[in-house]
Short mmCIF file of C-alpha atoms and ligand atoms in Angstrom, two decimals:
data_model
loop_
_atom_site.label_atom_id
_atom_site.label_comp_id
_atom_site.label_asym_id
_atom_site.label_seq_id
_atom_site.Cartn_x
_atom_site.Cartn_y
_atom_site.Cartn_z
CA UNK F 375 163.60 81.27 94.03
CA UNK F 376 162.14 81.55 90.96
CA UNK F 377 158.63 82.40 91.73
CA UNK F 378 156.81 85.71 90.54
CA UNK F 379 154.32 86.85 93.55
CA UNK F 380 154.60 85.38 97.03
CA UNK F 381 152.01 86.97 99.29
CA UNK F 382 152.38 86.48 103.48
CA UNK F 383 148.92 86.76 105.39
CA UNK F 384 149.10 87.53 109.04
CA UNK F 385 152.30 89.63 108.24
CA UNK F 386 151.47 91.54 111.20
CA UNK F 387 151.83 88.32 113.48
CA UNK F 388 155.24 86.74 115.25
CA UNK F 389 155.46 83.79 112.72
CA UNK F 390 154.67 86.86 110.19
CA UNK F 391 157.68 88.99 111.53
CA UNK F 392 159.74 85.63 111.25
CA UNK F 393 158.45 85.30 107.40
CA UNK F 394 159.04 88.67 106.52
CA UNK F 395 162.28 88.95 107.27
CA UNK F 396 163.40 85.14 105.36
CA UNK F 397 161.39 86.15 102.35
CA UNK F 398 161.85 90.06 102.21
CA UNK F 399 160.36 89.93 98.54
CA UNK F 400 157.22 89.24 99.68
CA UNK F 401 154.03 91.12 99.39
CA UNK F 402 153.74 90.88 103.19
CA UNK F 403 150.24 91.86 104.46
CA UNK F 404 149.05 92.42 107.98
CA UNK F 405 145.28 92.06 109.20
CA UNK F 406 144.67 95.78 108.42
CA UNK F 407 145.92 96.01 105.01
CA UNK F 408 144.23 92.21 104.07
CA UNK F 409 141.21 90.95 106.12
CA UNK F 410 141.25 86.75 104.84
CA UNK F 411 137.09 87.62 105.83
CA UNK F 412 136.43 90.02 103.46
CA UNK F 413 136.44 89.59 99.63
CA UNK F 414 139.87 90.03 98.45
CA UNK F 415 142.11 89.44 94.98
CA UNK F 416 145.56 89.96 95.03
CA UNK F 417 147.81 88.53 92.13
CA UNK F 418 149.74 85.53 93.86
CA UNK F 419 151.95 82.71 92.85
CA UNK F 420 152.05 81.27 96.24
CA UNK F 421 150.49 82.19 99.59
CA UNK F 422 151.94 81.64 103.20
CA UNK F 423 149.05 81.76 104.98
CA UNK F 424 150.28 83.19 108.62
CA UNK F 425 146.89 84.87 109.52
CA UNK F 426 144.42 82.99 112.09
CA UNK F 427 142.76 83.25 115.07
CA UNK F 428 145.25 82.08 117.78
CA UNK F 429 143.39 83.52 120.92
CA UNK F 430 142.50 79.44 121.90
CA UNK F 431 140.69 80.07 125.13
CA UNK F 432 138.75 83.37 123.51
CA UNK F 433 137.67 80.60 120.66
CA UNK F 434 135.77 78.65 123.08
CA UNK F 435 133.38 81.33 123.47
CA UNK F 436 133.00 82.42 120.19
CA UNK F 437 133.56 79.54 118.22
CA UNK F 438 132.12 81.43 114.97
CA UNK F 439 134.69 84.27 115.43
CA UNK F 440 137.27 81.62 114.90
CA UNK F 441 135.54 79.68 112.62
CA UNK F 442 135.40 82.70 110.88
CA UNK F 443 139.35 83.63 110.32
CA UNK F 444 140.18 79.68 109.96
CA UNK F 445 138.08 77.87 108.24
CA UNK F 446 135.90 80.55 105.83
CA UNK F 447 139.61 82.99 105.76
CA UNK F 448 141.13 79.28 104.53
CA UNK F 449 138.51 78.84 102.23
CA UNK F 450 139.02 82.41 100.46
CA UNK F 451 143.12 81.90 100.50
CA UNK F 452 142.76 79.03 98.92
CA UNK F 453 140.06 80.43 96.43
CA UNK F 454 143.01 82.82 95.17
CA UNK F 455 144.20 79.30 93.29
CA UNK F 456 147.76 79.67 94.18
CA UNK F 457 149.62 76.82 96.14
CA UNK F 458 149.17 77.37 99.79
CA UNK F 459 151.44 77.02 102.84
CA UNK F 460 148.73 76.69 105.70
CA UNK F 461 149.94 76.92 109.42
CA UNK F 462 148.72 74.66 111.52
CA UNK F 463 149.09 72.85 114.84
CA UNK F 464 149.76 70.63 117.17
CA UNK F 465 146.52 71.27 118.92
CA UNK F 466 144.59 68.94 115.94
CA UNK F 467 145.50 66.18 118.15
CA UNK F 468 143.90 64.63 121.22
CA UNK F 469 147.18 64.10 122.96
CA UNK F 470 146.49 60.72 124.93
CA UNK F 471 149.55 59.63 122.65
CA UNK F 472 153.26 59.22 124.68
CA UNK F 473 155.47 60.12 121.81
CA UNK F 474 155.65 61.94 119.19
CA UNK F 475 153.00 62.36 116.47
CA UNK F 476 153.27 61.90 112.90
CA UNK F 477 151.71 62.84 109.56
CA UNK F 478 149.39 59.68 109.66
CA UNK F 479 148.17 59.80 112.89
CA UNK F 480 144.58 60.45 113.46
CA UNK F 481 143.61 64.16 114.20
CA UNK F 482 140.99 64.53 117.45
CA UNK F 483 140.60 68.10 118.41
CA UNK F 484 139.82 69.11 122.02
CA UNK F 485 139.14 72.65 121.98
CA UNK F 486 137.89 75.21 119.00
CA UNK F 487 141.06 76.66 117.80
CA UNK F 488 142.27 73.01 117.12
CA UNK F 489 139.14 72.00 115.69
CA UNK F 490 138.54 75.46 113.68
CA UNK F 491 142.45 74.88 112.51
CA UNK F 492 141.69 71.51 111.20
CA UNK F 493 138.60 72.23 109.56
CA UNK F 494 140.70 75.13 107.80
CA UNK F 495 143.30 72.15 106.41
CA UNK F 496 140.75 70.75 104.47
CA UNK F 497 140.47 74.00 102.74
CA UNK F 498 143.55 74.14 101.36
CA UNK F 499 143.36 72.35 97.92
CA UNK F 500 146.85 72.67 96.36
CA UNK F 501 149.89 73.24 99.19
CA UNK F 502 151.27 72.10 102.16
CA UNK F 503 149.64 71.93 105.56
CA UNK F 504 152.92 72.90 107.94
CA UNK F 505 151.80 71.53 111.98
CA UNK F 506 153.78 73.19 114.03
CA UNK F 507 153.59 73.90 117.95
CA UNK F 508 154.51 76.48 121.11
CA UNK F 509 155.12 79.09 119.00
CA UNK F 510 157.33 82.11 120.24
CA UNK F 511 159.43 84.75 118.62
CA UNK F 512 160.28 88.65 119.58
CA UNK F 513 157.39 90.29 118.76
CA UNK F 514 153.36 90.07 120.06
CA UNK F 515 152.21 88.09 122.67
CA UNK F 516 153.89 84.53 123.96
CA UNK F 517 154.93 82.52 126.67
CA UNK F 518 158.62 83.90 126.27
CA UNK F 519 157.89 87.21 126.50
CA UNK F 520 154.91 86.86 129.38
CA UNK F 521 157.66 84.77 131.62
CA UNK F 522 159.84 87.83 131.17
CA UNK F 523 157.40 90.41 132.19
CA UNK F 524 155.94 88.15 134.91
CA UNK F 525 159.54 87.46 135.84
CA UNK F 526 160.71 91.24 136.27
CA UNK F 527 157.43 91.57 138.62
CA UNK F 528 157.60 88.38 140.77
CA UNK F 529 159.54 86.33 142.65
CA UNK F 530 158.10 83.42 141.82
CA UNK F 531 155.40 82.53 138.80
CA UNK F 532 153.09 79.24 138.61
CA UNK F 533 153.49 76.97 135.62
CA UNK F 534 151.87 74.13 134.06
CA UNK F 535 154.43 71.16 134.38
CA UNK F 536 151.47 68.42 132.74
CA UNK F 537 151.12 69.70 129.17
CA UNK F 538 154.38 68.15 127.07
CA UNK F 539 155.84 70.08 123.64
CA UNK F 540 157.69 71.63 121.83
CA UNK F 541 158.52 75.33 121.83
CA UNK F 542 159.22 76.17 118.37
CA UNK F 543 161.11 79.70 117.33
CA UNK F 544 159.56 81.31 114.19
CA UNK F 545 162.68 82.36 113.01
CA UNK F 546 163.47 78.71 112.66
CA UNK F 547 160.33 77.87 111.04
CA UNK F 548 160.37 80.08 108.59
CA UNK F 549 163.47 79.28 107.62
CA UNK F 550 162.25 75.61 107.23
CA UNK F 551 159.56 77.13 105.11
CA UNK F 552 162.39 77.79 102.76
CA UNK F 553 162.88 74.30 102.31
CA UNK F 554 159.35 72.64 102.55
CA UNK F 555 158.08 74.76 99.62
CA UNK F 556 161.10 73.20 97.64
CA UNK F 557 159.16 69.67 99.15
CA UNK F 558 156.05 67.90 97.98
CA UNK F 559 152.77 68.93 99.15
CA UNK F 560 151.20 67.39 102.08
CA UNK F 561 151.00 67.44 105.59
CA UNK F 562 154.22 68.06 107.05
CA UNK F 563 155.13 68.29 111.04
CA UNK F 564 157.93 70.80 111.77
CA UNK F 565 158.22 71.50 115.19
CA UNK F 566 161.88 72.45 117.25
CA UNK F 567 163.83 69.06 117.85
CA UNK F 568 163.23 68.51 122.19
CA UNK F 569 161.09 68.37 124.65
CA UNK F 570 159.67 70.29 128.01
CA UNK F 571 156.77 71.13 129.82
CA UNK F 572 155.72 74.74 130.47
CA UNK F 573 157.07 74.76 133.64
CA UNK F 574 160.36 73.76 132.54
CA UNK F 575 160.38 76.48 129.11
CA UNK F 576 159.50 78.82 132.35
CA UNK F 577 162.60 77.99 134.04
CA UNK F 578 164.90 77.55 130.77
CA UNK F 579 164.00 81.19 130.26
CA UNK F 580 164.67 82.62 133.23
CA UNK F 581 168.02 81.01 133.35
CA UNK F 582 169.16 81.81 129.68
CA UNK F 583 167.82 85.59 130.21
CA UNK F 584 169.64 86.18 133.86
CA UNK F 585 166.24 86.68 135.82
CA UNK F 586 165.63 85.60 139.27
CA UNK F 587 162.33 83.72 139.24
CA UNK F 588 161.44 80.54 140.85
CA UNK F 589 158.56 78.37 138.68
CA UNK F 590 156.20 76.71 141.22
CA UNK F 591 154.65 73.60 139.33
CA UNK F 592 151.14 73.49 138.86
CA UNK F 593 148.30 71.22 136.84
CA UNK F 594 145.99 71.87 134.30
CA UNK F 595 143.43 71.78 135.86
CA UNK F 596 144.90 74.47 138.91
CA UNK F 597 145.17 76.34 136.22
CA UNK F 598 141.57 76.09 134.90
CA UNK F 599 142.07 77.56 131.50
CA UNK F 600 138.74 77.62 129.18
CA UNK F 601 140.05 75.67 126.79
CA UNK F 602 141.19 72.05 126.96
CA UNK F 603 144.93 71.71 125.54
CA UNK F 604 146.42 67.91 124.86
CA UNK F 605 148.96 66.58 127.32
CA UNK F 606 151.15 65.39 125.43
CA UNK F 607 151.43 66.95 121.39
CA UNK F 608 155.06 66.52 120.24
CA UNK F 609 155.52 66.46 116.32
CA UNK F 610 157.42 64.74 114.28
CA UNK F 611 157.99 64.22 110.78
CA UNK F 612 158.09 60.46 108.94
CA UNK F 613 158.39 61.94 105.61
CA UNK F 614 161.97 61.49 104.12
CA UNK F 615 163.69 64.94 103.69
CA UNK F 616 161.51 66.73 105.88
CA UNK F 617 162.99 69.91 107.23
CA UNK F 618 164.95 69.21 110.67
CA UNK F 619 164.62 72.47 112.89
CA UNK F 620 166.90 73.15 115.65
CA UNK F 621 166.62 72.08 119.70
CA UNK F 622 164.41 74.50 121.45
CA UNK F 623 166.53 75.82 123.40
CA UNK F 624 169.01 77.33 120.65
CA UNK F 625 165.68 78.34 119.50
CA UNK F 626 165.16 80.37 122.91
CA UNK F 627 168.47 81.53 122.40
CA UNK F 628 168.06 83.06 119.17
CA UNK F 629 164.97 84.59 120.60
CA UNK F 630 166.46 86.06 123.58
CA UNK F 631 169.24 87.57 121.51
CA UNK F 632 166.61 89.55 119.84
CA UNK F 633 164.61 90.77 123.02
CA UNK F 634 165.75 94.33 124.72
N1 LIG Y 944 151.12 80.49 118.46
C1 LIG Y 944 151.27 79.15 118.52
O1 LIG Y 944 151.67 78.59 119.53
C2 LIG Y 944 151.00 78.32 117.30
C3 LIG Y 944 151.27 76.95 117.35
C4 LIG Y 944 151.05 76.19 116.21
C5 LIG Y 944 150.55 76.78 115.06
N2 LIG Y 944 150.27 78.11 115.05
C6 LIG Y 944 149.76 78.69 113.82
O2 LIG Y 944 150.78 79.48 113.23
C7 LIG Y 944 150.20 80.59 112.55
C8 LIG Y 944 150.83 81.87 113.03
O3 LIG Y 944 150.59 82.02 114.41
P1 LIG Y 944 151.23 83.18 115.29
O4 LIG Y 944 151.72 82.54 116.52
O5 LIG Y 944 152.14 84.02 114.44
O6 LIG Y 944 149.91 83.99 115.66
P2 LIG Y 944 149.67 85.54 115.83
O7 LIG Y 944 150.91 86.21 116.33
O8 LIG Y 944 148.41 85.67 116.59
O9 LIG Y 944 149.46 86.01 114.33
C9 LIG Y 944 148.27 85.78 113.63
C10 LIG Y 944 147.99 87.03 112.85
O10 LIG Y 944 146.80 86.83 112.09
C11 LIG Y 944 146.10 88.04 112.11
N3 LIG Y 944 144.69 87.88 111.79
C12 LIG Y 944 143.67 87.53 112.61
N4 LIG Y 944 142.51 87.55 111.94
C13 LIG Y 944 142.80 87.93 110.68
C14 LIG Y 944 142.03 88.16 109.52
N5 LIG Y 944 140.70 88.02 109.53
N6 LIG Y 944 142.65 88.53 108.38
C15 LIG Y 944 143.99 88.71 108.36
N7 LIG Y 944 144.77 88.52 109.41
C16 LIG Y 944 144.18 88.13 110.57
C17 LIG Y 944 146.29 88.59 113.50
O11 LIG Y 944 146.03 89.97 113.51
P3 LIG Y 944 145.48 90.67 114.86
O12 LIG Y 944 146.53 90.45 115.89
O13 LIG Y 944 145.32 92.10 114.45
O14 LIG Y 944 144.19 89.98 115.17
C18 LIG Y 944 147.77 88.26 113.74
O15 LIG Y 944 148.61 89.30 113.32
C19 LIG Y 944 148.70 80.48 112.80
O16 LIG Y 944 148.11 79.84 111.70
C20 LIG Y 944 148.59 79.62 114.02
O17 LIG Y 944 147.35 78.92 114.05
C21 LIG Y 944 150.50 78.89 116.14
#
C-alpha cells in the first residue's frame, strides 16, 4: 500500500485481532506494550486507533476512567501527527431517529462511553472518524460469544428485543478499513448492511451455531442496565463510494466459522 509505518492501538482487542490479521505489516500494539495514557512516541505514518474504553455501563461510574482512554488517549494519538483512523460508534447518537443515521446527522450522546467517544472525534485532527456499531468477532468478550456460553448452560436466555442495530463482524470492518483509508477523510458510517434487535442476533445465533436455546423477549428497562443505550442506532453512509460491508448475518457466519 505504499505507506512506511502503520501502527494498530488496541491490538490486543477483537476489532484489533480483525486488524491484525488484514494488515499483518503493522506495528500492532496491545494495551500492555502501548498505554494511549502514558507519554508515548513511536515512528508512524498512519495510526488505526483500535484502543478505548468499551466497558459502557463501567463508564457510567467512572466517567474519568473513560474519559481518560478516549478523549486524553485520542488527544496523544493524534499528537503523534500521523493521519488517524479513529473508531467510533453508533452510541454518539440519541436514537429517537426510525431509520438509519447518516454522516450529517446531529450527534446526542446518552451515556459516557458515547459521549467520552465523541469528545475523542474531535481529537482527531487529520483522518477519518469510522462509526461503526454491535461489534463482535472470535476473540474477547461479545454478545456472540456470551449467547454461546449462556446457551450451552440454559435452556432459555432473556434478551432485549427494544434496542434496533446492526451487528457488525470485525473481520468485515477491517477489511473496509482497507478501502476507507484509500477514501477522503471525514466521518464515515460503516456498519454490516441489516437489521435486528438483540433478541433476534440471540436467536440468529443459536440457530446458525446448532444450540438449543429459546430467547424470551425482554425491555430495556427489565433489563435495567446502568447505562442508557439508543433504541434505535442503525448507520448508514451518504457519502459516494463509501465502503459497503456485508449483511450481518454472513457476518455471524464468518464469525461462527472461526469459534471452536
Ligand atoms: N464493541 C462494540 O460494540 C463497538 C461498537 C462501535 C464502536 N466500537 C469501537 O471500536 C473500537 C474497538 O472496539 P472493540 O470492540 O475491539 O473493543 P475491545 O475488544 O474492548 O478492544 C479495545 C482494546 O483497547 C484496549 N485499551 C483500553 N485502554 C487502553 C489504553 N489506555 N491504552 C491502550 N489500549 C487500551 C483494551 O485493552 P484491555 O482489554 O487490556 O483493557 C482492548 O484490548 C473502539 O474504539 C470502540 O469504541 C466498538
Amino acid at each position: 500500500m505504499g505507506r512506511q509505518s502503520l501502527l494498530i492501538t488496541g491490538a490486543g482487542g477483537q476489532l484489533g485481532a480483525a486488524l491484525r490479521e488484514v494488515f499483518p505489516e503493522a506495528d500492532a500494539r496491545s494495551r500492555a506494550e502501548l498505554d494511549v495514557t502514558r507519554p508515548f512516541e513511536v515512528e508512524a505514518d498512519l495510526v488505526l486507533h483500535a484502543a478505548a474504553w468499551t466497558d459502557v455501563d463501567g463508564a457510567e461510574a467512572d466517567p474519568s476512567g473513560a474519559e481518560l482512554v478516549n478523549v486524553e488517549g485520542t488527544r496523544n494519538v493524534a499528537a503523534l501527527g500521523a493521519p488517524v483512523v479513529y473508531y467510533s460508534t453508533d452510541y454518539v447518537f440519541d436514537g429517537s431517529k426510525r431509520e438509519p443515521y447518516v454522516e450529517s446527522d446531529e450527534p446526542g450522546p446518552q451515556s459516557v462511553y458515547g459521549r467520552t467517544k465523541l469528545e475523542g472525534e474531535r481529537e482527531v485532527r487529520e483522518g477519518w472518524i469510522v462509526r461503526s456499531s454491535w461489534l463482535f468477532g472470535w476473540t474477547g468478550t461479545n454478545f456472540v460469544r456470551t449467547m454461546l456460553r449462556l446457551g450451552a448452560e440454559r435452556d432459555e436466555v432473556s434478551v432485549v428485543a427494544d434496542q434496533v442495530g446492526s451487528p457488525t463482524y470485525v473481520g468485515h470492518l477491517a477489511e473496509a478499513t482497507r478501502e476507507l483509508i484509500a477514501l477522503p477523510h471525514g466521518v464515515w458510517h460503516a456498519a454490516a448492511e441489516g437489521e435486528c434487535t438483540w433478541a433476534e442476533f440471540a436467536r440468529a445465533i443459536f440457530e446458525d451455531a446448532g444450540v438449543e436455546c429459546r430467547v424470551r423477549e425482554i425491555t430495556t428497562e427489565e433489563l435495567g442496565r446502568p447505562a442508557p443505550r439508543p433504541a434505535y442506532s442503525v448507520l448508514r453512509s451518504e457519502r459516494d463510494g463509501a465502503p459497503r460491508l456485508p449483511h450481518w448475518r454472513e457476518g455471524l457466519r464468518a464469525c461462527l466459522g472461526r469459534l471452536p
